[in-house]
Amino acid sequence: MVSVINKYLETELAEAKKDLEGLRTYPDSDFACIVKELGFKCELCARCCTKEFNDHVFLLDSDAAVIKEIDPAALEPAPYYEFCDQKGRFYVSGYALKTKADGSCIFLENKRCKIYGKRPSICRVYPYMLHKEADETGNVDWRQISGLNEHGSYHSELDDSECEAVVRETKAYEKAYLLQLIDFFKAVQAHFEKNGLKHVQRTYDKRIREFRKGEVEIEVFVYYEGRFEKHTLHSGEA
């Protein structure tokens, strides 16, 4: 089998490794200052549990394992597939929670989470995820995000121990996410090289267009606990 070089995949893998190193070196004190300055307090509005404010709930493998025990039907392939091979098969780095017809989380009922004690990691750290973003001067750095000034209250008094707890939990989540992403990239890379496959953007775009028109069903391979789980999706399921 001829080894196939996937430059796009290699670039994505390198970027994820770079982000992981950046996360590791991001000073806890800097993040704690952001948390303290924002002073976010949840007001139980449940708006963050809807597609109006958050596109989807991505699950770490540990979260997906918990949901599989609660209700396996609540899982679906995360919506933004990273790769598509030349045969039109998609690959994605994990699962997401399904949503209801109104766009709210499948576990949301009367503005309350039915599995709050076992809610996913991303729900626990929200809105304190980190990402790279340019400031007003163009300087790109790690910044706190997610629905600022759209829900919850701000500038509340948070003591240092609360801020430090947020930092620990958030960085632990981001580290786990990046490690899962890196493992996924490596697994796709090995699978592609073994089977003579490659990512083809033109095929990706064509299959997605056909799928959205209801012309075809698609195969999506979800990376979970070191292996790929195959799902066949019909129009309207993604």
Tab-separated table of C-alpha atoms in Angstrom:
chain	number	residue	atom	x	y	z
A	1	MET	CA	0.000	0.000	0.000
A	2	VAL	CA	1.413	3.324	-1.058
A	3	SER	CA	1.766	5.761	1.824
A	4	VAL	CA	-0.307	8.866	1.252
A	5	ILE	CA	0.988	12.209	2.507
A	6	ASN	CA	-1.791	14.315	3.993
A	7	LYS	CA	-0.415	17.806	4.385
A	8	TYR	CA	-3.698	19.201	5.692
A	9	LEU	CA	-3.855	16.537	8.383
A	10	GLU	CA	-0.227	17.094	9.348
A	11	THR	CA	-0.847	20.842	9.608
A	12	GLU	CA	-3.868	20.337	11.868
A	13	LEU	CA	-1.921	17.932	14.091
A	14	ALA	CA	0.974	20.355	14.409
A	15	GLU	CA	-1.411	23.204	15.280
A	16	ALA	CA	-3.112	21.141	17.986
A	17	LYS	CA	0.258	20.271	19.525
A	18	LYS	CA	1.202	23.946	19.438
A	19	ASP	CA	-2.060	24.870	21.179
A	20	LEU	CA	-1.438	22.252	23.866
A	21	GLU	CA	1.982	23.679	24.589
A	22	GLY	CA	0.506	27.180	24.640
A	23	LEU	CA	-2.130	26.055	27.121
A	24	ARG	CA	0.463	24.455	29.368
A	25	THR	CA	2.523	27.631	29.477
A	26	TYR	CA	-0.444	30.009	29.844
A	27	PRO	CA	-0.031	31.513	33.332
A	28	ASP	CA	-2.698	30.490	35.823
A	29	SER	CA	-2.394	33.924	37.397
A	30	ASP	CA	-3.335	35.661	34.135
A	31	PHE	CA	-6.411	33.492	33.691
A	32	ALA	CA	-7.397	33.950	37.354
A	33	CYS	CA	-7.290	37.714	36.872
A	34	ILE	CA	-9.676	37.436	33.905
A	35	VAL	CA	-12.051	35.246	35.911
A	36	LYS	CA	-12.006	37.661	38.832
A	37	GLU	CA	-12.501	40.718	36.629
A	38	LEU	CA	-15.456	39.159	34.818
A	39	GLY	CA	-17.062	37.982	38.045
A	40	PHE	CA	-19.537	35.775	36.185
A	41	LYS	CA	-22.514	34.391	38.103
A	42	CYS	CA	-25.085	32.001	36.628
A	43	GLU	CA	-28.680	33.243	36.841
A	44	LEU	CA	-30.256	29.896	35.861
A	45	CYS	CA	-31.706	31.274	32.621
A	46	ALA	CA	-30.705	28.101	30.691
A	47	ARG	CA	-29.975	30.151	27.580
A	48	CYS	CA	-26.537	28.550	27.291
A	49	CYS	CA	-28.333	25.188	26.877
A	50	THR	CA	-29.875	26.215	23.554
A	51	LYS	CA	-28.632	26.544	19.997
A	52	GLU	CA	-29.473	30.233	20.173
A	53	PHE	CA	-26.292	30.701	22.197
A	54	ASN	CA	-24.238	27.533	21.733
A	55	ASP	CA	-24.000	25.535	18.543
A	56	HIS	CA	-23.460	22.129	20.141
A	57	VAL	CA	-22.191	20.394	23.268
A	58	PHE	CA	-18.951	18.598	22.396
A	59	LEU	CA	-18.176	15.611	24.600
A	60	LEU	CA	-14.871	14.341	25.859
A	61	ASP	CA	-14.624	10.554	25.782
A	62	SER	CA	-15.194	10.460	29.536
A	63	ASP	CA	-18.393	12.489	29.083
A	64	ALA	CA	-19.601	10.311	26.211
A	65	ALA	CA	-19.093	7.223	28.368
A	66	VAL	CA	-21.366	8.710	31.044
A	67	ILE	CA	-24.055	9.640	28.491
A	68	LYS	CA	-23.905	6.155	26.978
A	69	GLU	CA	-24.863	4.777	30.384
A	70	ILE	CA	-27.682	7.307	30.849
A	71	ASP	CA	-29.129	7.296	27.337
A	72	PRO	CA	-27.064	6.156	24.316
A	73	ALA	CA	-29.676	7.666	21.975
A	74	ALA	CA	-28.739	11.125	23.288
A	75	LEU	CA	-25.420	10.952	21.418
A	76	GLU	CA	-24.697	11.991	17.854
A	77	PRO	CA	-21.511	12.633	15.872
A	78	ALA	CA	-20.189	16.135	16.588
A	79	PRO	CA	-21.444	18.292	13.690
A	80	TYR	CA	-18.235	19.643	12.169
A	81	TYR	CA	-16.376	16.715	10.639
A	82	GLU	CA	-12.646	17.308	10.428
A	83	PHE	CA	-11.873	15.061	7.454
A	84	CYS	CA	-13.400	13.310	4.456
A	85	ASP	CA	-11.539	10.661	2.468
A	86	GLN	CA	-11.708	10.274	-1.302
A	87	LYS	CA	-14.477	7.682	-0.902
A	88	GLY	CA	-16.733	10.242	0.761
A	89	ARG	CA	-16.484	8.949	4.335
A	90	PHE	CA	-16.255	11.506	7.140
A	91	TYR	CA	-14.190	11.466	10.330
A	92	VAL	CA	-14.916	13.467	13.470
A	93	SER	CA	-13.093	13.796	16.775
A	94	GLY	CA	-15.950	12.971	19.143
A	95	TYR	CA	-19.619	12.920	20.028
A	96	ALA	CA	-22.054	15.718	20.839
A	97	LEU	CA	-25.376	15.828	22.658
A	98	LYS	CA	-28.505	15.767	20.558
A	99	THR	CA	-30.885	18.697	20.684
A	100	LYS	CA	-34.663	18.890	20.586
A	101	ALA	CA	-36.628	20.348	17.683
A	102	ASP	CA	-36.614	23.755	19.380
A	103	GLY	CA	-32.809	23.725	19.587
A	104	SER	CA	-32.575	23.097	23.325
A	105	CYS	CA	-30.436	20.367	24.868
A	106	ILE	CA	-32.046	16.949	24.992
A	107	PHE	CA	-31.587	16.933	28.774
A	108	LEU	CA	-33.102	20.374	29.368
A	109	GLU	CA	-36.547	20.349	30.972
A	110	ASN	CA	-38.329	23.413	32.364
A	111	LYS	CA	-35.039	25.329	32.161
A	112	ARG	CA	-33.279	22.763	34.328
A	113	CYS	CA	-30.754	20.052	33.458
A	114	LYS	CA	-32.091	16.549	34.122
A	115	ILE	CA	-28.558	15.178	34.529
A	116	TYR	CA	-26.994	18.136	36.307
A	117	GLY	CA	-24.912	15.995	38.668
A	118	LYS	CA	-23.496	14.123	35.679
A	119	ARG	CA	-23.449	16.984	33.176
A	120	PRO	CA	-20.609	17.067	30.604
A	121	SER	CA	-17.290	18.742	31.359
A	122	ILE	CA	-17.885	21.603	28.938
A	123	CYS	CA	-21.127	22.443	30.783
A	124	ARG	CA	-19.244	22.505	34.087
A	125	VAL	CA	-16.623	24.989	32.926
A	126	TYR	CA	-18.908	27.201	30.835
A	127	PRO	CA	-18.413	30.074	30.110
A	128	TYR	CA	-14.714	29.816	30.929
A	129	MET	CA	-13.412	28.011	27.853
A	130	LEU	CA	-10.177	29.337	26.400
A	131	HIS	CA	-9.319	30.074	22.812
A	132	LYS	CA	-6.866	32.143	20.832
A	133	GLU	CA	-8.152	35.509	19.716
A	134	ALA	CA	-6.701	38.832	18.616
A	135	ASP	CA	-7.263	41.839	20.862
A	136	GLU	CA	-7.918	45.383	19.639
A	137	THR	CA	-4.224	45.795	18.816
A	138	GLY	CA	-4.029	42.537	16.860
A	139	ASN	CA	-2.120	40.640	19.543
A	140	VAL	CA	-3.195	36.977	19.471
A	141	ASP	CA	-3.343	35.319	22.876
A	142	TRP	CA	-5.410	32.932	24.990
A	143	ARG	CA	-8.677	34.553	25.995
A	144	GLN	CA	-11.841	33.723	27.907
A	145	ILE	CA	-14.991	33.497	25.784
A	146	SER	CA	-18.632	32.407	25.508
A	147	GLY	CA	-21.690	34.569	25.455
A	148	LEU	CA	-20.297	37.533	27.346
A	149	ASN	CA	-22.992	40.008	28.360
A	150	GLU	CA	-25.663	37.795	26.799
A	151	HIS	CA	-26.673	35.845	29.890
A	152	GLY	CA	-25.711	35.584	33.536
A	153	SER	CA	-24.485	38.500	35.618
A	154	TYR	CA	-21.018	40.021	35.658
A	155	HIS	CA	-18.665	41.875	37.977
A	156	SER	CA	-19.775	39.860	40.992
A	157	GLU	CA	-17.345	39.433	43.845
A	158	LEU	CA	-15.407	36.173	43.511
A	159	ASP	CA	-12.847	35.195	46.107
A	160	ASP	CA	-9.429	33.930	45.094
A	161	SER	CA	-10.237	30.297	45.859
A	162	GLU	CA	-13.246	30.406	43.483
A	163	CYS	CA	-11.115	31.896	40.717
A	164	GLU	CA	-8.371	29.330	41.231
A	165	ALA	CA	-10.920	26.493	41.078
A	166	VAL	CA	-12.264	27.835	37.769
A	167	VAL	CA	-8.737	28.007	36.365
A	168	ARG	CA	-7.891	24.442	37.401
A	169	GLU	CA	-11.092	22.939	36.034
A	170	THR	CA	-11.054	24.912	32.798
A	171	LYS	CA	-7.421	24.188	31.969
A	172	ALA	CA	-7.974	20.507	32.798
A	173	TYR	CA	-10.891	20.442	30.352
A	174	GLU	CA	-8.957	22.225	27.605
A	175	LYS	CA	-5.986	19.904	28.080
A	176	ALA	CA	-8.215	16.820	27.842
A	177	TYR	CA	-9.892	18.232	24.730
A	178	LEU	CA	-6.593	18.914	22.964
A	179	LEU	CA	-5.174	15.512	23.903
A	180	GLN	CA	-8.298	13.845	22.491
A	181	LEU	CA	-7.972	15.922	19.332
A	182	ILE	CA	-4.294	15.037	18.943
A	183	ASP	CA	-5.035	11.326	19.428
A	184	PHE	CA	-7.777	11.629	16.817
A	185	PHE	CA	-5.432	13.230	14.300
A	186	LYS	CA	-2.851	10.496	14.879
A	187	ALA	CA	-5.481	7.776	14.489
A	188	VAL	CA	-6.759	9.289	11.234
A	189	GLN	CA	-3.196	9.653	10.001
A	190	ALA	CA	-2.439	5.987	10.716
A	191	HIS	CA	-5.740	4.860	9.168
A	192	PHE	CA	-5.171	6.919	6.032
A	193	GLU	CA	-1.599	5.716	5.580
A	194	LYS	CA	-2.564	2.073	6.124
A	195	ASN	CA	-5.436	2.202	3.637
A	196	GLY	CA	-4.072	4.598	1.025
A	197	LEU	CA	-6.567	7.329	1.877
A	198	LYS	CA	-6.353	11.105	2.010
A	199	HIS	CA	-8.471	14.080	2.935
A	200	VAL	CA	-10.140	15.603	-0.136
A	201	GLN	CA	-11.867	18.930	0.448
A	202	ARG	CA	-13.688	18.828	-2.881
A	203	THR	CA	-15.235	15.479	-1.963
A	204	TYR	CA	-16.084	16.830	1.489
A	205	ASP	CA	-17.950	19.824	0.059
A	206	LYS	CA	-19.743	17.787	-2.611
A	207	ARG	CA	-20.982	15.117	-0.173
A	208	ILE	CA	-22.181	17.702	2.329
A	209	ARG	CA	-24.136	19.537	-0.381
A	210	GLU	CA	-25.734	16.301	-1.550
A	211	PHE	CA	-26.522	15.283	2.012
A	212	ARG	CA	-28.204	18.582	2.836
A	213	LYS	CA	-30.326	18.268	-0.293
A	214	GLY	CA	-31.435	14.822	0.846
A	215	GLU	CA	-29.789	13.112	-2.102
A	216	VAL	CA	-27.469	10.772	-0.189
A	217	GLU	CA	-26.798	9.265	3.205
A	218	ILE	CA	-23.323	9.631	4.669
A	219	GLU	CA	-20.990	7.531	6.771
A	220	VAL	CA	-19.394	9.275	9.742
A	221	PHE	CA	-16.659	7.647	11.790
A	222	VAL	CA	-16.582	9.015	15.334
A	223	TYR	CA	-13.351	8.730	17.279
A	224	TYR	CA	-14.115	7.283	20.705
A	225	GLU	CA	-11.775	5.645	23.206
A	226	GLY	CA	-9.061	4.977	20.641
A	227	ARG	CA	-11.234	3.565	17.884
A	228	PHE	CA	-13.659	4.673	15.197
A	229	GLU	CA	-17.376	4.025	15.595
A	230	LYS	CA	-19.336	4.042	12.343
A	231	HIS	CA	-22.614	5.940	11.983
A	232	THR	CA	-24.804	6.172	8.899
A	233	LEU	CA	-26.678	9.470	8.799
A	234	HIS	CA	-29.716	10.333	6.725
A	235	SER	CA	-30.725	13.821	5.652
A	236	GLY	CA	-31.944	15.862	8.612
A	237	GLU	CA	-29.744	14.060	11.141
A	238	ALA	CA	-26.795	16.476	11.006
